Amino acid sequence: MAAAALCWALRAARQVLPSSCPRQARSYYVDWRMLRDVKRRKMAYEHADERLRINAIRKNSILPKELQEVADKEIAALPRDSCPVRIRNRCVLTSRPRGVKRRWRLSRIVFRHFADHAQMSGVQRAMW
Amino acid sequence: STSSMLSKDKDKSAASKDSTPEGAAKSQEDGAGAPKQQLLDIIGSMKVEVSYRKKLQQLKGSENKKQAMNKLEGPDSEGSVPQGITEDAQRGKSLNPELVKAASAVASSLPHNKKQTESELLAQLRKHEETTDKQKKGETVNIRNVISEMTVKRQSPAQWGARISSRISLQLDEDGQRIRPERSSAKSMDSRSLKVGKRLNIFTKASTEPEHALKTVSSPTIWDLEFAKELAAVTAQPPRNGFEEMIQWTKEGILWEFPIDNEVGMEDDAEFHEHIFLEKHLEGFPKQGPIRHFMELVICGLSKNPYLSVKQKVEHIEWFQKYFEEKKELLQEI
């Protein structure tokens, strides 16, 4: 009985625990701006549904205008970081706000670095 | 090369043994040594490697010299057959005089010290004679002892064989027990019945499983969990190759399972009519007015949405219901 309980616990532990081999685990973001961006993304995710519904009421020609004005006030009352517009697609490795390619989430400099070292699968120098 | 030379020498002596009785028979018939002469000529023409001879000389140099001196006087005189016999009889060994003659011929064919080579050949002949005499007398005590010793430890060679074969094949049962097939094979080899011994439970479902399952639910203590975590941490070896790494990633959820299943994580138990016909959720709303109109549009949009589950759609509608109930006072003013 105890052995069976142990076995079950073992299985659960195996699935949860990562391997004992040392892996590179980054515990810090590149800089504070990246951290703030991460927070904004989280908040936007939490309030996305509410925002969608309130906007559906606002951008409406059927409902009375008073209702829509109330909805405007409500959406303005939501935390500022909950809107998706404040999210900036920064480079994942260098936190560079400009020159970021969306497909790879990397800035142009980092992308070029990896592509030249043949670490980007399927990326080749253009020549035509 | 030494082993081959040894065998050559033995062959020579054996050949000489075999040939000389034939030769002896023929000589008895003919009275002339024509085939013998041919044999002797052949032996004389045979060449031997020098190195082996040197080794033998080093081994048996001083011992045989005295014997050789005594022996040579015998075979040298061809007519002195009884002398050779008497001399041999003095030592208690009976050597065929024709063998001795063959030995002398071989010695003459060799480049080195002929007396020493003759003596060595004769020594080997003597050894052969001794062994044959022993066999004739029936001195097989040593062999019998060996066999009797073997009977005492009868099972061990069988077990060793089984173990070696198991090591080579590395067979694991479905129950993960390696030792059992050895025991069972050894037992069957000992001519006992096959039903003796523990059951392997390969084909019959173990009836004890449901009993264990009922007992386990009650007590996973914290210490058990801690122990299990420690065990998992210790036994989890780092991956030896890329395949094991990928297996680990798949278990953790980093890597998808191949072939890719597009509907992983999507448990859509609902039928299509639950997605499309959402009017039954509109019971809380007034049947006339802009709100109803608005909600019907909402429902139309939701029915065309393939990405939301039924639960999410229902939540959407309920949120609107809540919102409009809160705003009822406002609405009545209008």
Tab-separated table of C-alpha atoms in Angstrom:
chain	number	residue	atom	x	y	z
A	1	MET	CA	0.000	0.000	0.000
A	2	ALA	CA	2.724	2.452	0.943
A	3	ALA	CA	4.762	1.285	-2.006
A	4	ALA	CA	1.917	1.964	-4.386
A	5	ALA	CA	1.437	5.425	-2.926
A	6	LEU	CA	5.133	6.049	-3.375
A	7	CYS	CA	4.934	4.935	-6.991
A	8	TRP	CA	2.102	7.358	-7.697
A	9	ALA	CA	3.996	10.169	-6.016
A	10	LEU	CA	7.103	9.282	-7.963
A	11	ARG	CA	5.246	9.503	-11.252
A	12	ALA	CA	3.863	12.887	-10.343
A	13	ALA	CA	7.260	14.122	-9.204
A	14	ARG	CA	8.927	12.924	-12.367
A	15	GLN	CA	6.496	14.839	-14.503
A	16	VAL	CA	6.866	18.003	-12.477
A	17	LEU	CA	10.594	18.120	-11.762
A	18	PRO	CA	12.986	19.107	-14.497
A	19	SER	CA	16.143	17.123	-15.107
A	20	SER	CA	19.071	17.361	-12.737
A	21	CYS	CA	21.443	18.483	-15.480
A	22	PRO	CA	22.291	22.214	-15.236
A	23	ARG	CA	20.398	24.179	-17.824
A	24	GLN	CA	20.770	27.839	-18.618
A	25	ALA	CA	17.839	29.419	-16.817
A	26	ARG	CA	17.503	33.171	-17.204
A	27	SER	CA	15.918	34.584	-14.092
A	28	TYR	CA	16.183	38.297	-15.034
A	29	TYR	CA	14.756	40.304	-17.918
A	30	VAL	CA	17.179	42.260	-20.037
A	31	ASP	CA	16.153	45.650	-18.573
A	32	TRP	CA	13.350	47.390	-16.679
A	33	ARG	CA	11.600	48.497	-19.831
A	34	MET	CA	11.276	44.878	-20.843
A	35	LEU	CA	9.869	44.084	-17.417
A	36	ARG	CA	7.274	46.839	-17.717
A	37	ASP	CA	6.353	45.557	-21.161
A	38	VAL	CA	5.863	42.109	-19.696
A	39	LYS	CA	3.577	43.517	-16.989
A	40	ARG	CA	1.535	45.392	-19.574
A	41	ARG	CA	1.108	42.262	-21.611
A	42	LYS	CA	-0.131	40.343	-18.593
A	43	MET	CA	-2.633	43.012	-17.677
A	44	ALA	CA	-3.845	43.298	-21.225
A	45	TYR	CA	-4.441	39.576	-21.263
A	46	GLU	CA	-6.454	39.735	-18.040
A	47	HIS	CA	-8.702	42.605	-19.123
A	48	ALA	CA	-9.038	41.633	-22.773
A	49	ASP	CA	-12.536	40.186	-22.501
A	50	GLU	CA	-13.950	43.101	-20.551
A	51	ARG	CA	-12.455	45.596	-22.952
A	52	LEU	CA	-13.901	43.732	-25.904
A	53	ARG	CA	-17.412	43.705	-24.458
A	54	ILE	CA	-17.403	47.299	-23.344
A	55	ASN	CA	-16.118	48.348	-26.724
A	56	ALA	CA	-18.867	46.344	-28.349
A	57	ILE	CA	-21.361	48.452	-26.432
A	58	ARG	CA	-19.537	51.653	-27.271
A	59	LYS	CA	-19.076	51.108	-31.002
A	60	ASN	CA	-22.793	50.598	-31.536
A	61	SER	CA	-25.503	52.385	-33.448
A	62	ILE	CA	-28.420	50.506	-31.883
A	63	LEU	CA	-28.009	51.087	-28.175
A	64	PRO	CA	-28.864	54.520	-26.694
A	65	LYS	CA	-26.092	57.080	-26.457
A	66	GLU	CA	-26.391	57.440	-22.720
A	67	LEU	CA	-25.456	53.795	-22.349
A	68	GLN	CA	-22.511	54.290	-24.602
A	69	GLU	CA	-21.283	57.283	-22.617
A	70	VAL	CA	-21.471	55.247	-19.458
A	71	ALA	CA	-19.468	52.532	-21.191
A	72	ASP	CA	-16.866	55.132	-22.193
A	73	LYS	CA	-16.435	56.152	-18.638
A	74	GLU	CA	-16.133	52.553	-17.538
A	75	ILE	CA	-13.443	51.693	-19.990
A	76	ALA	CA	-11.492	54.802	-19.053
A	77	ALA	CA	-11.666	53.682	-15.455
A	78	LEU	CA	-9.841	50.466	-16.238
A	79	PRO	CA	-6.092	50.410	-15.402
A	80	ARG	CA	-4.013	52.123	-17.999
A	81	ASP	CA	-1.741	49.136	-18.597
A	82	SER	CA	-4.668	46.931	-19.535
A	83	CYS	CA	-4.967	48.356	-23.032
A	84	PRO	CA	-3.103	46.432	-25.751
A	85	VAL	CA	-1.986	49.616	-27.438
A	86	ARG	CA	0.670	50.190	-24.799
A	87	ILE	CA	2.411	46.922	-25.659
A	88	ARG	CA	5.632	47.392	-27.643
A	89	ASN	CA	7.057	44.448	-29.580
A	90	ARG	CA	10.580	44.651	-28.252
A	91	CYS	CA	13.475	42.401	-29.208
A	92	VAL	CA	13.412	39.325	-27.044
A	93	LEU	CA	17.166	39.207	-26.478
A	94	THR	CA	18.235	42.864	-26.407
A	95	SER	CA	14.936	44.669	-25.602
A	96	ARG	CA	15.449	46.956	-28.565
A	97	PRO	CA	12.151	48.766	-29.302
A	98	ARG	CA	12.869	49.551	-32.935
A	99	GLY	CA	13.950	47.432	-35.881
A	100	VAL	CA	12.288	44.263	-34.558
A	101	LYS	CA	11.124	41.636	-37.013
A	102	ARG	CA	7.806	40.213	-35.889
A	103	ARG	CA	8.359	36.654	-37.117
A	104	TRP	CA	11.488	36.124	-35.064
A	105	ARG	CA	10.861	38.655	-32.280
A	106	LEU	CA	14.476	39.742	-32.711
A	107	SER	CA	16.046	43.062	-33.488
A	108	ARG	CA	17.782	43.439	-36.826
A	109	ILE	CA	21.245	43.346	-35.276
A	110	VAL	CA	20.688	40.099	-33.355
A	111	PHE	CA	18.978	38.566	-36.354
A	112	ARG	CA	21.937	39.370	-38.544
A	113	HIS	CA	24.330	37.988	-35.950
A	114	PHE	CA	22.575	34.643	-35.728
A	115	ALA	CA	21.940	34.381	-39.437
A	116	ASP	CA	25.615	34.926	-40.226
A	117	HIS	CA	26.607	32.237	-37.751
A	118	ALA	CA	24.129	29.851	-39.433
A	119	GLN	CA	21.973	29.565	-36.315
A	120	MET	CA	18.745	30.604	-38.008
A	121	SER	CA	17.132	27.679	-39.700
A	122	GLY	CA	16.239	28.360	-43.301
A	123	VAL	CA	17.699	31.872	-43.405
A	124	GLN	CA	20.159	32.632	-46.143
A	125	ARG	CA	21.867	35.749	-47.434
A	126	ALA	CA	19.870	37.160	-50.291
A	127	MET	CA	21.523	37.251	-53.651
A	128	TRP	CA	19.744	37.840	-56.893
B	1	SER	CA	55.845	-22.395	-34.656
B	2	THR	CA	56.979	-24.425	-31.688
B	3	SER	CA	53.583	-26.060	-31.334
B	4	SER	CA	53.538	-26.934	-35.005
B	5	MET	CA	57.016	-28.339	-34.701
B	6	LEU	CA	55.975	-30.372	-31.694
B	7	SER	CA	53.102	-31.799	-33.655
B	8	LYS	CA	55.442	-32.464	-36.545
B	9	ASP	CA	57.783	-34.367	-34.295
B	10	LYS	CA	54.945	-36.400	-32.861
B	11	ASP	CA	53.663	-37.057	-36.306
B	12	LYS	CA	57.101	-38.162	-37.319
B	13	SER	CA	57.368	-40.493	-34.397
B	14	ALA	CA	53.849	-41.755	-34.969
B	15	ALA	CA	54.567	-42.133	-38.640
B	16	SER	CA	57.706	-43.938	-37.811
B	17	LYS	CA	55.717	-46.134	-35.433
B	18	ASP	CA	53.074	-46.815	-38.038
B	19	SER	CA	55.534	-47.293	-40.808
B	20	THR	CA	57.937	-49.472	-38.931
B	21	PRO	CA	55.388	-52.223	-38.095
B	22	GLU	CA	54.463	-52.233	-41.793
B	23	GLY	CA	58.115	-52.215	-42.628
B	24	ALA	CA	58.706	-54.943	-40.081
B	25	ALA	CA	55.936	-57.070	-41.594
B	26	LYS	CA	57.313	-56.521	-45.068
B	27	SER	CA	60.818	-57.243	-43.931
B	28	GLN	CA	59.595	-60.429	-42.352
B	29	GLU	CA	58.006	-61.390	-45.668
B	30	ASP	CA	60.676	-60.231	-48.016
B	31	GLY	CA	63.697	-60.311	-45.888
B	32	ALA	CA	64.856	-57.182	-47.784
B	33	GLY	CA	64.550	-53.553	-46.520
B	34	ALA	CA	63.374	-52.000	-49.792
B	35	PRO	CA	60.328	-50.102	-48.408
B	36	LYS	CA	62.225	-49.439	-45.230
B	37	GLN	CA	65.027	-47.963	-47.222
B	38	GLN	CA	62.554	-45.771	-49.052
B	39	LEU	CA	61.118	-44.600	-45.737
B	40	LEU	CA	64.541	-43.938	-44.358
B	41	ASP	CA	65.420	-42.007	-47.473
B	42	ILE	CA	62.253	-39.928	-47.099
B	43	ILE	CA	62.990	-39.251	-43.481
B	44	GLY	CA	66.541	-38.382	-44.376
B	45	SER	CA	65.366	-35.916	-46.960
B	46	MET	CA	62.961	-34.199	-44.600
B	47	LYS	CA	64.163	-30.861	-43.331
B	48	VAL	CA	63.443	-29.381	-39.939
B	49	GLU	CA	63.550	-25.818	-38.662
B	50	VAL	CA	66.653	-24.893	-36.769
B	51	SER	CA	65.134	-22.738	-34.025
B	52	TYR	CA	63.043	-25.454	-32.487
B	53	ARG	CA	65.978	-27.765	-32.396
B	54	LYS	CA	67.971	-25.176	-30.474
B	55	LYS	CA	65.258	-24.852	-27.862
B	56	LEU	CA	64.976	-28.542	-27.390
B	57	GLN	CA	68.715	-28.809	-27.024
B	58	GLN	CA	68.719	-26.134	-24.359
B	59	LEU	CA	66.006	-27.972	-22.479
B	60	LYS	CA	67.318	-31.465	-22.622
B	61	GLY	CA	71.020	-30.941	-23.255
B	62	SER	CA	72.911	-32.451	-20.400
B	63	GLU	CA	70.351	-35.027	-19.298
B	64	ASN	CA	70.268	-37.096	-22.444
B	65	LYS	CA	73.946	-37.034	-23.282
B	66	LYS	CA	74.800	-40.056	-21.140
B	67	GLN	CA	71.749	-41.940	-22.331
B	68	ALA	CA	72.545	-41.002	-25.904
B	69	MET	CA	76.037	-42.412	-25.624
B	70	ASN	CA	74.645	-45.714	-24.373
B	71	LYS	CA	71.891	-45.726	-26.994
B	72	LEU	CA	74.056	-44.981	-29.967
B	73	GLU	CA	76.122	-48.045	-29.481
B	74	GLY	CA	72.971	-50.146	-29.788
B	75	PRO	CA	71.396	-48.874	-33.069
B	76	ASP	CA	74.690	-48.317	-34.806
B	77	SER	CA	75.314	-52.011	-35.131
B	78	GLU	CA	72.543	-53.213	-37.419
B	79	GLY	CA	72.841	-56.802	-36.551
B	80	SER	CA	72.686	-56.211	-32.859
B	81	VAL	CA	68.958	-56.524	-32.425
B	82	PRO	CA	69.120	-58.538	-29.233
B	83	GLN	CA	71.650	-56.097	-27.793
B	84	GLY	CA	69.268	-53.200	-28.345
B	85	ILE	CA	66.477	-55.161	-26.728
B	86	THR	CA	68.584	-56.082	-23.734
B	87	GLU	CA	69.697	-52.515	-23.285
B	88	ASP	CA	66.119	-51.317	-23.363
B	89	ALA	CA	65.020	-54.007	-21.045
B	90	GLN	CA	67.578	-52.763	-18.562
B	91	ARG	CA	65.657	-49.498	-18.313
B	92	GLY	CA	62.316	-51.207	-18.082
B	93	LYS	CA	61.000	-49.773	-21.367
B	94	SER	CA	60.503	-51.665	-24.600
B	95	LEU	CA	61.376	-49.696	-27.700
B	96	ASN	CA	61.069	-51.118	-31.149
B	97	PRO	CA	64.577	-51.361	-32.596
B	98	GLU	CA	63.238	-50.298	-35.979
B	99	LEU	CA	61.856	-47.178	-34.335
B	100	VAL	CA	65.285	-46.547	-33.039
B	101	LYS	CA	66.695	-46.983	-36.531
B	102	ALA	CA	64.149	-44.494	-37.859
B	103	ALA	CA	65.155	-42.092	-35.132
B	104	SER	CA	68.768	-42.424	-36.133
B	105	ALA	CA	67.891	-41.722	-39.751
B	106	VAL	CA	65.967	-38.594	-38.730
B	107	ALA	CA	68.868	-37.459	-36.642
B	108	SER	CA	71.180	-37.921	-39.571
B	109	SER	CA	68.950	-35.731	-41.703
B	110	LEU	CA	69.231	-32.819	-39.289
B	111	PRO	CA	72.082	-30.336	-39.509
B	112	HIS	CA	72.869	-30.111	-35.795
B	113	ASN	CA	74.354	-32.479	-33.297
B	114	LYS	CA	73.032	-35.839	-34.469
B	115	LYS	CA	73.536	-37.629	-31.200
B	116	GLN	CA	71.486	-35.105	-29.274
B	117	THR	CA	68.635	-35.077	-31.759
B	118	GLU	CA	68.559	-38.854	-31.727
B	119	SER	CA	68.389	-38.880	-27.975
B	120	GLU	CA	65.556	-36.381	-27.964
B	121	LEU	CA	63.530	-38.316	-30.504
B	122	LEU	CA	64.029	-41.481	-28.516
B	123	ALA	CA	62.933	-39.697	-25.347
B	124	GLN	CA	59.708	-38.688	-27.053
B	125	LEU	CA	59.182	-42.231	-28.240
B	126	ARG	CA	59.650	-43.415	-24.693
B	127	LYS	CA	57.008	-40.983	-23.495
B	128	HIS	CA	54.568	-42.318	-26.046
B	129	GLU	CA	55.294	-45.861	-24.939
B	130	GLU	CA	54.721	-44.937	-21.318
B	131	THR	CA	51.327	-43.464	-22.031
B	132	THR	CA	50.255	-46.470	-24.063
B	133	ASP	CA	51.423	-48.789	-21.285
B	134	LYS	CA	49.457	-46.855	-18.734
B	135	GLN	CA	46.321	-47.034	-20.787
B	136	LYS	CA	46.818	-50.741	-21.277
B	137	LYS	CA	47.218	-51.285	-17.546
B	138	GLY	CA	44.052	-49.354	-16.912
B	139	GLU	CA	45.434	-46.549	-14.800
B	140	THR	CA	42.448	-44.251	-15.188
B	141	VAL	CA	42.198	-43.227	-11.558
B	142	ASN	CA	42.937	-39.572	-12.222
B	143	ILE	CA	40.198	-39.268	-14.843
B	144	ARG	CA	37.761	-40.987	-12.571
B	145	ASN	CA	38.554	-38.551	-9.791
B	146	VAL	CA	37.955	-35.665	-12.126
B	147	ILE	CA	34.591	-37.037	-13.174
B	148	SER	CA	33.584	-37.690	-9.604
B	149	GLU	CA	34.486	-34.140	-8.705
B	150	MET	CA	32.349	-32.907	-11.542
B	151	THR	CA	29.329	-34.863	-10.370
B	152	VAL	CA	29.368	-33.092	-7.015
B	153	LYS	CA	28.972	-29.653	-8.599
B	154	ARG	CA	26.541	-30.714	-11.248
B	155	GLN	CA	24.390	-27.614	-11.457
B	156	SER	CA	27.143	-25.028	-11.738
B	157	PRO	CA	28.104	-25.478	-15.411
B	158	ALA	CA	24.443	-25.328	-16.363
B	159	GLN	CA	23.974	-22.193	-14.341
B	160	TRP	CA	27.106	-20.623	-15.749
B	161	GLY	CA	25.911	-21.388	-19.257
B	162	ALA	CA	22.532	-19.866	-18.529
B	163	ARG	CA	24.062	-16.776	-16.982
B	164	ILE	CA	26.434	-16.258	-19.870
B	165	SER	CA	23.653	-16.668	-22.401
B	166	SER	CA	21.450	-14.293	-20.441
B	167	ARG	CA	24.223	-11.718	-20.279
B	168	ILE	CA	24.729	-11.912	-23.999
B	169	SER	CA	21.048	-11.658	-24.863
B	170	LEU	CA	19.986	-9.287	-21.979
B	171	GLN	CA	16.371	-10.355	-22.078
B	172	LEU	CA	13.957	-8.565	-19.786
B	173	ASP	CA	10.551	-9.951	-19.041
B	174	GLU	CA	7.479	-7.813	-19.236
B	175	ASP	CA	7.567	-7.723	-15.464
B	176	GLY	CA	11.142	-6.444	-15.671
B	177	GLN	CA	12.754	-9.449	-13.939
B	178	ARG	CA	15.955	-10.773	-15.381
B	179	ILE	CA	16.909	-13.519	-12.956
B	180	ARG	CA	13.783	-15.593	-13.305
B	181	PRO	CA	14.349	-17.134	-16.755
B	182	GLU	CA	17.708	-18.451	-15.481
B	183	ARG	CA	16.078	-20.201	-12.598
B	184	SER	CA	13.307	-21.627	-14.681
B	185	SER	CA	15.681	-22.886	-17.394
B	186	ALA	CA	18.011	-24.434	-14.822
B	187	LYS	CA	15.087	-26.163	-13.201
B	188	SER	CA	13.789	-27.508	-16.461
B	189	MET	CA	17.265	-28.718	-17.288
B	190	ASP	CA	17.368	-30.582	-13.981
B	191	SER	CA	14.428	-32.623	-15.242
B	192	ARG	CA	11.963	-31.357	-12.643
B	193	SER	CA	8.436	-30.344	-13.420
B	194	LEU	CA	7.879	-26.959	-15.066
B	195	LYS	CA	5.134	-25.989	-12.646
B	196	VAL	CA	7.574	-25.743	-9.763
B	197	GLY	CA	8.557	-22.195	-8.813
B	198	LYS	CA	7.078	-18.700	-8.748
B	199	ARG	CA	4.566	-17.601	-11.324
B	200	LEU	CA	5.754	-15.011	-13.827
B	201	ASN	CA	2.288	-13.457	-14.365
B	202	ILE	CA	2.954	-12.610	-17.983
B	203	PHE	CA	-0.284	-13.837	-19.510
B	204	THR	CA	-2.671	-13.749	-16.567
B	205	LYS	CA	-3.673	-10.385	-15.244
B	206	ALA	CA	-2.531	-10.096	-11.668
B	207	SER	CA	-5.705	-10.201	-9.613
B	208	THR	CA	-4.105	-8.212	-6.797
B	209	GLU	CA	-4.095	-4.895	-8.716
B	210	PRO	CA	-7.597	-3.614	-7.868
B	211	GLU	CA	-6.968	-4.387	-4.201
B	212	HIS	CA	-3.822	-2.255	-4.257
B	213	ALA	CA	-5.604	0.538	-6.103
B	214	LEU	CA	-8.231	0.756	-3.378
B	215	LYS	CA	-5.626	1.011	-0.654
B	216	THR	CA	-3.387	3.693	-2.209
B	217	VAL	CA	-5.840	6.599	-2.179
B	218	SER	CA	-5.868	7.077	1.554
B	219	SER	CA	-2.366	8.186	2.569
B	220	PRO	CA	0.209	10.007	0.460
B	221	THR	CA	1.997	11.736	3.300
B	222	ILE	CA	4.224	14.763	2.872
B	223	TRP	CA	7.257	12.669	3.696
B	224	ASP	CA	6.316	10.244	0.965
B	225	LEU	CA	6.069	13.089	-1.489
B	226	GLU	CA	9.429	14.460	-0.376
B	227	PHE	CA	11.029	11.062	-0.729
B	228	ALA	CA	9.506	10.633	-4.146
B	229	LYS	CA	10.819	14.022	-5.229
B	230	GLU	CA	14.293	13.181	-3.981
B	231	LEU	CA	14.260	9.860	-5.795
B	232	ALA	CA	13.132	11.474	-9.020
B	233	ALA	CA	15.844	14.131	-8.732
B	234	VAL	CA	18.550	11.550	-8.140
B	235	THR	CA	17.476	9.056	-10.761
B	236	ALA	CA	16.898	11.628	-13.460
B	237	GLN	CA	20.184	11.300	-15.346
B	238	PRO	CA	21.199	13.971	-17.853
B	239	PRO	CA	20.354	12.922	-21.412
B	240	ARG	CA	23.041	10.896	-23.136
B	241	ASN	CA	22.107	11.945	-26.654
B	242	GLY	CA	19.767	14.153	-28.649
B	243	PHE	CA	16.966	11.603	-28.656
B	244	GLU	CA	16.803	11.435	-24.875
B	245	GLU	CA	16.859	15.220	-24.725
B	246	MET	CA	13.906	15.385	-27.073
B	247	ILE	CA	12.064	12.802	-24.987
B	248	GLN	CA	12.626	14.931	-21.896
B	249	TRP	CA	11.358	18.032	-23.655
B	250	THR	CA	8.268	16.204	-24.830
B	251	LYS	CA	7.532	15.105	-21.271
B	252	GLU	CA	7.922	18.655	-20.008
B	253	GLY	CA	5.723	20.015	-22.769
B	254	ILE	CA	8.366	22.075	-24.535
B	255	LEU	CA	8.270	19.868	-27.623
B	256	TRP	CA	5.060	18.862	-29.310
B	257	GLU	CA	4.161	15.249	-29.890
B	258	PHE	CA	4.592	14.042	-33.426
B	259	PRO	CA	2.610	13.504	-35.655
B	260	ILE	CA	1.207	16.902	-34.784
B	261	ASP	CA	-2.348	16.816	-33.538
B	262	ASN	CA	-4.079	20.100	-34.308
B	263	GLU	CA	-6.624	19.613	-31.566
B	264	VAL	CA	-4.268	19.131	-28.646
B	265	GLY	CA	-5.694	20.800	-25.562
B	266	MET	CA	-9.012	21.477	-27.272
B	267	GLU	CA	-11.650	19.358	-25.631
B	268	ASP	CA	-14.726	20.171	-27.601
B	269	ASP	CA	-17.369	17.822	-26.332
B	270	ALA	CA	-20.233	19.988	-27.550
B	271	GLU	CA	-22.136	19.374	-30.758
B	272	PHE	CA	-22.500	21.956	-33.516
B	273	HIS	CA	-26.041	22.897	-32.575
B	274	GLU	CA	-24.867	24.073	-29.169
B	275	HIS	CA	-22.492	26.487	-30.901
B	276	ILE	CA	-24.960	27.901	-33.380
B	277	PHE	CA	-28.368	27.929	-31.741
B	278	LEU	CA	-27.723	30.196	-28.775
B	279	GLU	CA	-31.187	31.782	-28.524
B	280	LYS	CA	-32.058	29.735	-25.476
B	281	HIS	CA	-29.536	31.813	-23.501
B	282	LEU	CA	-31.425	34.999	-24.321
B	283	GLU	CA	-34.294	34.282	-21.935
B	284	GLY	CA	-33.166	36.834	-19.361
B	285	PHE	CA	-33.388	39.736	-21.795
B	286	PRO	CA	-36.498	41.786	-22.718
B	287	LYS	CA	-38.103	40.567	-25.907
B	288	GLN	CA	-38.477	43.978	-27.455
B	289	GLY	CA	-36.202	46.952	-27.709
B	290	PRO	CA	-32.675	47.817	-28.719
B	291	ILE	CA	-31.092	45.523	-26.174
B	292	ARG	CA	-32.720	42.524	-27.741
B	293	HIS	CA	-31.619	43.687	-31.112
B	294	PHE	CA	-28.100	44.135	-29.814
B	295	MET	CA	-28.034	40.722	-28.179
B	296	GLU	CA	-29.280	39.024	-31.313
B	297	LEU	CA	-26.367	40.544	-33.185
B	298	VAL	CA	-24.040	39.321	-30.473
B	299	ILE	CA	-25.429	35.827	-30.810
B	300	CYS	CA	-25.071	35.917	-34.566
B	301	GLY	CA	-21.410	36.820	-34.194
B	302	LEU	CA	-20.791	34.126	-31.580
B	303	SER	CA	-22.387	31.425	-33.731
B	304	LYS	CA	-19.906	32.241	-36.484
B	305	ASN	CA	-16.928	32.104	-34.101
B	306	PRO	CA	-15.051	28.788	-34.298
B	307	TYR	CA	-12.375	29.706	-31.796
B	308	LEU	CA	-14.440	29.951	-28.629
B	309	SER	CA	-15.820	27.014	-26.748
B	310	VAL	CA	-19.473	26.789	-25.794
B	311	LYS	CA	-18.593	27.638	-22.246
B	312	GLN	CA	-16.859	30.851	-23.264
B	313	LYS	CA	-19.806	31.902	-25.419
B	314	VAL	CA	-22.211	31.317	-22.593
B	315	GLU	CA	-20.001	33.365	-20.289
B	316	HIS	CA	-19.994	36.169	-22.848
B	317	ILE	CA	-23.761	36.307	-22.929
B	318	GLU	CA	-24.019	36.118	-19.159
B	319	TRP	CA	-21.656	39.065	-18.772
B	320	PHE	CA	-23.912	41.150	-20.954
B	321	GLN	CA	-26.898	40.085	-18.943
B	322	LYS	CA	-25.201	41.150	-15.739
B	323	TYR	CA	-24.115	44.462	-17.256
B	324	PHE	CA	-27.572	45.352	-18.462
B	325	GLU	CA	-29.129	44.415	-15.164
B	326	GLU	CA	-26.777	46.806	-13.407
B	327	LYS	CA	-27.738	49.543	-15.850
B	328	LYS	CA	-31.497	48.944	-15.566
B	329	GLU	CA	-32.168	52.170	-13.650
B	330	LEU	CA	-30.389	54.152	-16.302
B	331	LEU	CA	-32.286	52.416	-19.040
B	332	GLN	CA	-35.643	53.135	-17.411
B	333	GLU	CA	-34.849	56.825	-17.246
B	334	ILE	CA	-34.511	56.790	-21.038
